Amino acid sequence: MTRILDVVGLEGGYGTVQILYGVDLHVNEAEFVTIIGPNGCGKSTFLKVLFGLATHYGGSVFHAGEEVSGWRTDRLVERGISYVPQVDNVFPSLSVYENLQMGGIKLPTNVLNSRIDRAFDMFPGISQRKNDLAASLSGGERQMLAISRALISDPTFLLLDEPTAALSPIFQQQIISGIESLRDDGISILLVEQNARLSLARSDRGYIFVSGKIVHTGDAKEMLDNPKIGEYFLGFQE
Ligand SMILES: Nc1ncnc2c1ncn2[C@@H]1O[C@H](COP(=O)(O)OP(=O)(O)O)[C@@H](O)[C@H]1O
Ligand SMILES: [Mg+2]
């Protein structure tokens, strides 16, 4: 099986502040992998290091078999990697349509328009709001817009940081179902989630981070049924 992502002994952080200590993690092609763990344990930092937005100190990152450790974000996007940040993931003062255009400013107009249409097909709710300012969207619509924007570059590998945080259960289900359908279309998914049960129920495998290290990994369904993992859930759910 081809690994879209293979991380070996990753050390990383911000400037001189080390947050990640020897992380080993992989994502197979068209696999849906979830990272869970308590607040402040380095989940967002891990995604940022992978996407060239935080400092890579050591260890290796391979994408589709090629080492990309420490690469700049624009080169990672060219390779087919995209990222939905946890916060500030839309431009509030631009319309929904303009936000999507910003996701593909280098694309020819016909390509850009067909990708925007595809995004609207995936999340019809934001299609109806296309001329409204992103600031006027609900939390759920905003996440749908952020995911749609990340898809405009036509990625084969998508990193998502807590896309269901602070949403109503209906929006949470819509977002997770949308992510699952992306995986079914062949896009590999690495998701960070606070809603551990919700995301593990739809994932192939999971990882638990604590204090910048992986403390457990396994099949997602087995993790859900594992009473020891339940102890972790209780610590940071709801
Ligand atoms: N820009 C930054 N500079 C320095 N430290 C940061 C920065 N962003 C986050 N941190 C610290 O990194 C640690 C891990 O944060 P984060 O990766 O956001 O955790 P999580 O996503 O698991 O909640 C926290 O102690 C946080 O305070
Ligand atoms: Mg985070």
Short mmCIF file of C-alpha atoms and ligand atoms in Angstrom, two decimals:
data_model
loop_
_atom_site.label_atom_id
_atom_site.label_comp_id
_atom_site.label_asym_id
_atom_site.label_seq_id
_atom_site.Cartn_x
_atom_site.Cartn_y
_atom_site.Cartn_z
CA MET A 1 0.00 0.00 0.00
CA THR A 2 1.36 3.45 -0.92
CA ARG A 3 1.79 5.86 1.91
CA ILE A 4 0.67 9.36 1.04
CA LEU A 5 2.33 10.54 4.27
CA ASP A 6 5.09 8.96 6.29
CA VAL A 7 6.41 10.88 9.30
CA VAL A 8 9.40 9.48 11.15
CA GLY A 9 10.71 10.88 14.45
CA LEU A 10 9.37 14.37 13.84
CA GLU A 11 10.62 17.11 16.16
CA GLY A 12 9.08 20.54 15.76
CA GLY A 13 7.71 23.68 17.33
CA TYR A 14 7.88 27.45 17.08
CA GLY A 15 11.28 29.08 16.89
CA THR A 16 13.12 27.75 19.92
CA VAL A 17 9.98 26.39 21.67
CA GLN A 18 9.90 22.64 21.03
CA ILE A 19 6.37 21.15 21.03
CA LEU A 20 6.70 17.81 19.17
CA TYR A 21 9.01 15.02 20.35
CA GLY A 22 9.67 12.18 17.93
CA VAL A 23 6.28 11.73 16.25
CA ASP A 24 5.91 8.63 14.00
CA LEU A 25 2.70 8.64 11.96
CA HIS A 26 1.56 7.58 8.52
CA VAL A 27 -1.46 7.93 6.25
CA ASN A 28 -2.09 5.43 3.46
CA GLU A 29 -3.54 6.50 0.14
CA ALA A 30 -7.29 7.21 0.40
CA GLU A 31 -7.21 6.59 4.14
CA PHE A 32 -9.05 8.68 6.76
CA VAL A 33 -6.86 9.11 9.84
CA THR A 34 -7.86 11.04 12.98
CA ILE A 35 -5.60 12.55 15.64
CA ILE A 36 -7.16 13.14 19.05
CA GLY A 37 -5.68 14.37 22.32
CA PRO A 38 -6.10 16.95 25.07
CA ASN A 39 -5.88 20.68 24.51
CA GLY A 40 -2.39 22.04 24.03
CA CYS A 41 -0.73 18.68 23.27
CA GLY A 42 0.56 19.78 19.87
CA LYS A 43 -2.07 18.54 17.40
CA SER A 44 -2.37 21.86 15.56
CA THR A 45 1.38 22.34 15.70
CA PHE A 46 1.85 18.94 14.06
CA LEU A 47 -0.38 19.90 11.11
CA LYS A 48 1.39 23.26 10.86
CA VAL A 49 4.82 21.63 10.70
CA LEU A 50 3.55 19.29 7.97
CA PHE A 51 2.25 22.27 5.99
CA GLY A 52 5.37 24.42 6.41
CA LEU A 53 3.78 26.84 8.92
CA ALA A 54 5.77 25.89 12.04
CA THR A 55 9.40 24.94 12.50
CA HIS A 56 10.70 21.52 11.53
CA TYR A 57 13.69 20.64 13.77
CA GLY A 58 14.38 17.04 12.92
CA GLY A 59 13.03 13.73 11.74
CA SER A 60 11.60 13.10 8.29
CA VAL A 61 8.40 13.80 6.40
CA PHE A 62 7.77 11.83 3.20
CA HIS A 63 4.92 12.66 0.85
CA ALA A 64 4.11 9.93 -1.71
CA GLY A 65 7.59 8.52 -1.22
CA GLU A 66 9.54 11.79 -1.60
CA GLU A 67 11.13 13.56 1.34
CA VAL A 68 9.51 16.97 1.83
CA SER A 69 10.82 17.76 5.35
CA GLY A 70 10.88 21.50 5.98
CA TRP A 71 9.46 22.38 2.55
CA ARG A 72 7.70 25.70 2.02
CA THR A 73 3.89 25.77 1.94
CA ASP A 74 3.60 26.78 -1.73
CA ARG A 75 5.70 23.81 -2.84
CA LEU A 76 3.56 21.46 -0.70
CA VAL A 77 0.39 22.87 -2.30
CA GLU A 78 1.91 22.19 -5.74
CA ARG A 79 2.36 18.56 -4.68
CA GLY A 80 -1.36 18.26 -3.92
CA ILE A 81 -1.46 18.94 -0.17
CA SER A 82 -4.07 21.31 1.29
CA TYR A 83 -4.89 22.47 4.82
CA VAL A 84 -7.92 23.82 6.69
CA PRO A 85 -6.73 25.78 9.75
CA GLN A 86 -8.53 25.65 13.09
CA VAL A 87 -9.14 29.42 13.24
CA ASP A 88 -9.15 32.37 10.81
CA ASN A 89 -9.88 30.01 7.93
CA VAL A 90 -12.04 32.37 5.85
CA PHE A 91 -11.77 36.07 4.89
CA PRO A 92 -14.80 37.57 6.69
CA SER A 93 -14.89 40.77 4.62
CA LEU A 94 -15.05 38.88 1.30
CA SER A 95 -18.09 37.15 -0.15
CA VAL A 96 -18.42 33.38 -0.18
CA TYR A 97 -17.67 33.40 -3.92
CA GLU A 98 -14.60 35.66 -3.49
CA ASN A 99 -13.29 33.39 -0.71
CA LEU A 100 -13.42 30.45 -3.11
CA GLN A 101 -11.72 32.50 -5.84
CA MET A 102 -8.90 33.22 -3.36
CA GLY A 103 -8.34 29.48 -3.13
CA GLY A 104 -7.27 29.35 -6.76
CA ILE A 105 -5.92 32.72 -7.87
CA LYS A 106 -3.35 31.12 -10.16
CA LEU A 107 -5.88 28.88 -11.94
CA PRO A 108 -7.31 29.57 -15.42
CA THR A 109 -10.84 30.99 -15.09
CA ASN A 110 -12.63 27.97 -16.58
CA VAL A 111 -10.80 25.57 -14.23
CA LEU A 112 -11.47 27.82 -11.24
CA ASN A 113 -15.17 28.08 -12.09
CA SER A 114 -15.61 24.33 -12.47
CA ARG A 115 -13.91 23.74 -9.11
CA ILE A 116 -16.14 26.37 -7.45
CA ASP A 117 -19.18 24.62 -8.96
CA ARG A 118 -17.91 21.32 -7.57
CA ALA A 119 -17.58 22.90 -4.10
CA PHE A 120 -21.15 24.20 -4.33
CA ASP A 121 -22.34 20.71 -5.28
CA MET A 122 -20.67 19.30 -2.19
CA PHE A 123 -22.11 21.91 0.19
CA PRO A 124 -25.32 23.28 -1.40
CA GLY A 125 -25.94 25.36 1.74
CA ILE A 126 -23.11 27.76 0.92
CA SER A 127 -24.07 27.88 -2.77
CA GLN A 128 -27.24 29.72 -1.75
CA ARG A 129 -25.09 32.25 0.12
CA LYS A 130 -22.50 32.81 -2.56
CA ASN A 131 -22.89 36.60 -2.72
CA ASP A 132 -23.08 37.08 1.06
CA LEU A 133 -20.09 38.13 3.12
CA ALA A 134 -18.34 35.26 4.86
CA ALA A 135 -18.78 37.24 8.11
CA SER A 136 -22.53 36.64 7.87
CA LEU A 137 -22.23 32.84 7.75
CA SER A 138 -23.06 30.55 10.67
CA GLY A 139 -20.20 28.58 12.24
CA GLY A 140 -21.13 25.46 10.26
CA GLU A 141 -21.38 27.32 6.95
CA ARG A 142 -18.03 28.94 7.65
CA GLN A 143 -16.37 25.54 8.09
CA MET A 144 -17.98 24.34 4.87
CA LEU A 145 -16.56 27.38 3.11
CA ALA A 146 -13.10 26.80 4.61
CA ILE A 147 -13.11 23.16 3.46
CA SER A 148 -14.42 24.16 0.03
CA ARG A 149 -11.66 26.72 -0.32
CA ALA A 150 -9.01 24.14 0.56
CA LEU A 151 -10.43 21.90 -2.19
CA ILE A 152 -10.11 24.52 -4.94
CA SER A 153 -6.43 23.53 -5.44
CA ASP A 154 -7.69 19.97 -6.18
CA PRO A 155 -5.64 18.30 -3.42
CA THR A 156 -4.99 14.57 -3.09
CA PHE A 157 -4.16 14.96 0.60
CA LEU A 158 -6.14 17.15 2.99
CA LEU A 159 -5.17 18.23 6.53
CA LEU A 160 -8.08 19.48 8.66
CA ASP A 161 -7.86 21.06 12.11
CA GLU A 162 -11.00 20.65 14.26
CA PRO A 163 -13.58 21.44 11.57
CA THR A 164 -16.52 20.49 13.85
CA ALA A 165 -15.47 22.48 16.94
CA ALA A 166 -18.33 24.45 18.51
CA LEU A 167 -20.89 23.33 15.89
CA SER A 168 -24.37 21.90 16.41
CA PRO A 169 -24.67 18.11 16.05
CA ILE A 170 -26.39 18.47 12.65
CA PHE A 171 -23.54 20.54 11.22
CA GLN A 172 -20.99 18.19 12.82
CA GLN A 173 -22.57 15.25 11.00
CA GLN A 174 -22.72 17.17 7.72
CA ILE A 175 -19.04 18.11 7.94
CA ILE A 176 -17.88 14.62 8.88
CA SER A 177 -20.03 13.10 6.11
CA GLY A 178 -18.51 15.56 3.65
CA ILE A 179 -15.01 14.56 4.75
CA GLU A 180 -15.92 10.89 4.46
CA SER A 181 -17.16 11.42 0.89
CA LEU A 182 -13.84 13.08 0.02
CA ARG A 183 -12.05 9.97 1.26
CA ASP A 184 -14.43 7.85 -0.82
CA ASP A 185 -13.39 9.96 -3.84
CA GLY A 186 -9.77 8.96 -3.15
CA ILE A 187 -8.54 12.00 -1.18
CA SER A 188 -6.36 11.01 1.79
CA ILE A 189 -7.47 12.68 5.04
CA LEU A 190 -5.58 13.64 8.20
CA LEU A 191 -8.05 15.13 10.68
CA VAL A 192 -7.47 16.63 14.12
CA GLU A 193 -10.62 16.40 16.26
CA GLN A 194 -11.89 17.15 19.73
CA ASN A 195 -15.08 15.24 18.93
CA ALA A 196 -13.25 11.94 19.27
CA ARG A 197 -16.20 9.57 19.05
CA LEU A 198 -17.77 11.35 16.10
CA SER A 199 -14.60 11.26 14.00
CA LEU A 200 -13.24 7.84 15.05
CA ALA A 201 -16.60 6.30 14.12
CA ARG A 202 -15.95 7.39 10.50
CA SER A 203 -12.13 7.01 10.40
CA ASP A 204 -9.93 4.12 9.33
CA ARG A 205 -7.25 4.62 12.00
CA GLY A 206 -6.51 6.93 14.88
CA TYR A 207 -3.62 8.37 16.89
CA ILE A 208 -3.67 9.81 20.40
CA PHE A 209 -1.25 12.63 21.16
CA VAL A 210 -0.28 13.62 24.70
CA SER A 211 2.38 16.28 25.42
CA GLY A 212 3.79 16.29 21.90
CA LYS A 213 4.10 12.50 21.64
CA ILE A 214 1.98 9.66 20.32
CA VAL A 215 0.76 7.50 23.20
CA HIS A 216 -1.52 5.17 21.22
CA THR A 217 -2.39 4.25 17.64
CA GLY A 218 -4.69 1.67 16.12
CA ASP A 219 -7.74 0.77 14.11
CA ALA A 220 -10.38 3.46 14.72
CA LYS A 221 -13.19 1.06 15.59
CA GLU A 222 -10.97 -0.85 18.03
CA MET A 223 -9.99 2.43 19.68
CA LEU A 224 -13.67 3.26 20.13
CA ASP A 225 -14.28 -0.08 21.86
CA ASN A 226 -11.12 -0.02 23.98
CA PRO A 227 -12.04 0.84 27.61
CA LYS A 228 -8.57 2.25 28.25
CA ILE A 229 -9.05 4.70 25.38
CA GLY A 230 -12.38 5.64 26.97
CA GLU A 231 -10.39 7.05 29.86
CA TYR A 232 -8.70 9.43 27.44
CA PHE A 233 -12.06 10.39 25.91
CA LEU A 234 -13.48 11.27 29.30
CA GLY A 235 -10.55 13.57 29.88
CA PHE A 236 -11.25 15.89 27.00
CA GLN A 237 -14.72 15.33 25.63
CA GLU A 238 -17.66 17.65 26.28
N1 LIG B 1 2.74 30.47 17.65
C1 LIG B 1 3.11 29.82 18.78
N2 LIG B 1 4.28 30.13 19.40
C2 LIG B 1 4.66 29.46 20.53
N3 LIG B 1 3.93 28.49 21.13
C3 LIG B 1 2.76 28.17 20.56
C4 LIG B 1 2.28 28.81 19.37
N4 LIG B 1 1.09 28.26 19.04
C5 LIG B 1 0.84 27.33 19.98
N5 LIG B 1 1.84 27.27 20.88
C6 LIG B 1 1.94 26.35 22.05
O1 LIG B 1 2.15 25.05 21.53
C7 LIG B 1 1.52 24.10 22.39
C8 LIG B 1 0.70 23.16 21.55
O2 LIG B 1 -0.35 23.91 20.96
P1 LIG B 1 -1.29 23.32 19.85
O3 LIG B 1 -0.49 22.63 18.83
O4 LIG B 1 -2.16 24.44 19.39
O5 LIG B 1 -2.14 22.25 20.67
P2 LIG B 1 -3.52 21.52 20.33
O6 LIG B 1 -3.85 21.82 18.91
O7 LIG B 1 -3.26 20.08 20.60
O8 LIG B 1 -4.54 22.08 21.27
C9 LIG B 1 0.73 24.87 23.42
O9 LIG B 1 1.49 24.89 24.62
C10 LIG B 1 0.64 26.26 22.82
O10 LIG B 1 0.60 27.24 23.82
MG MG B 2 -5.46 22.78 18.06
#
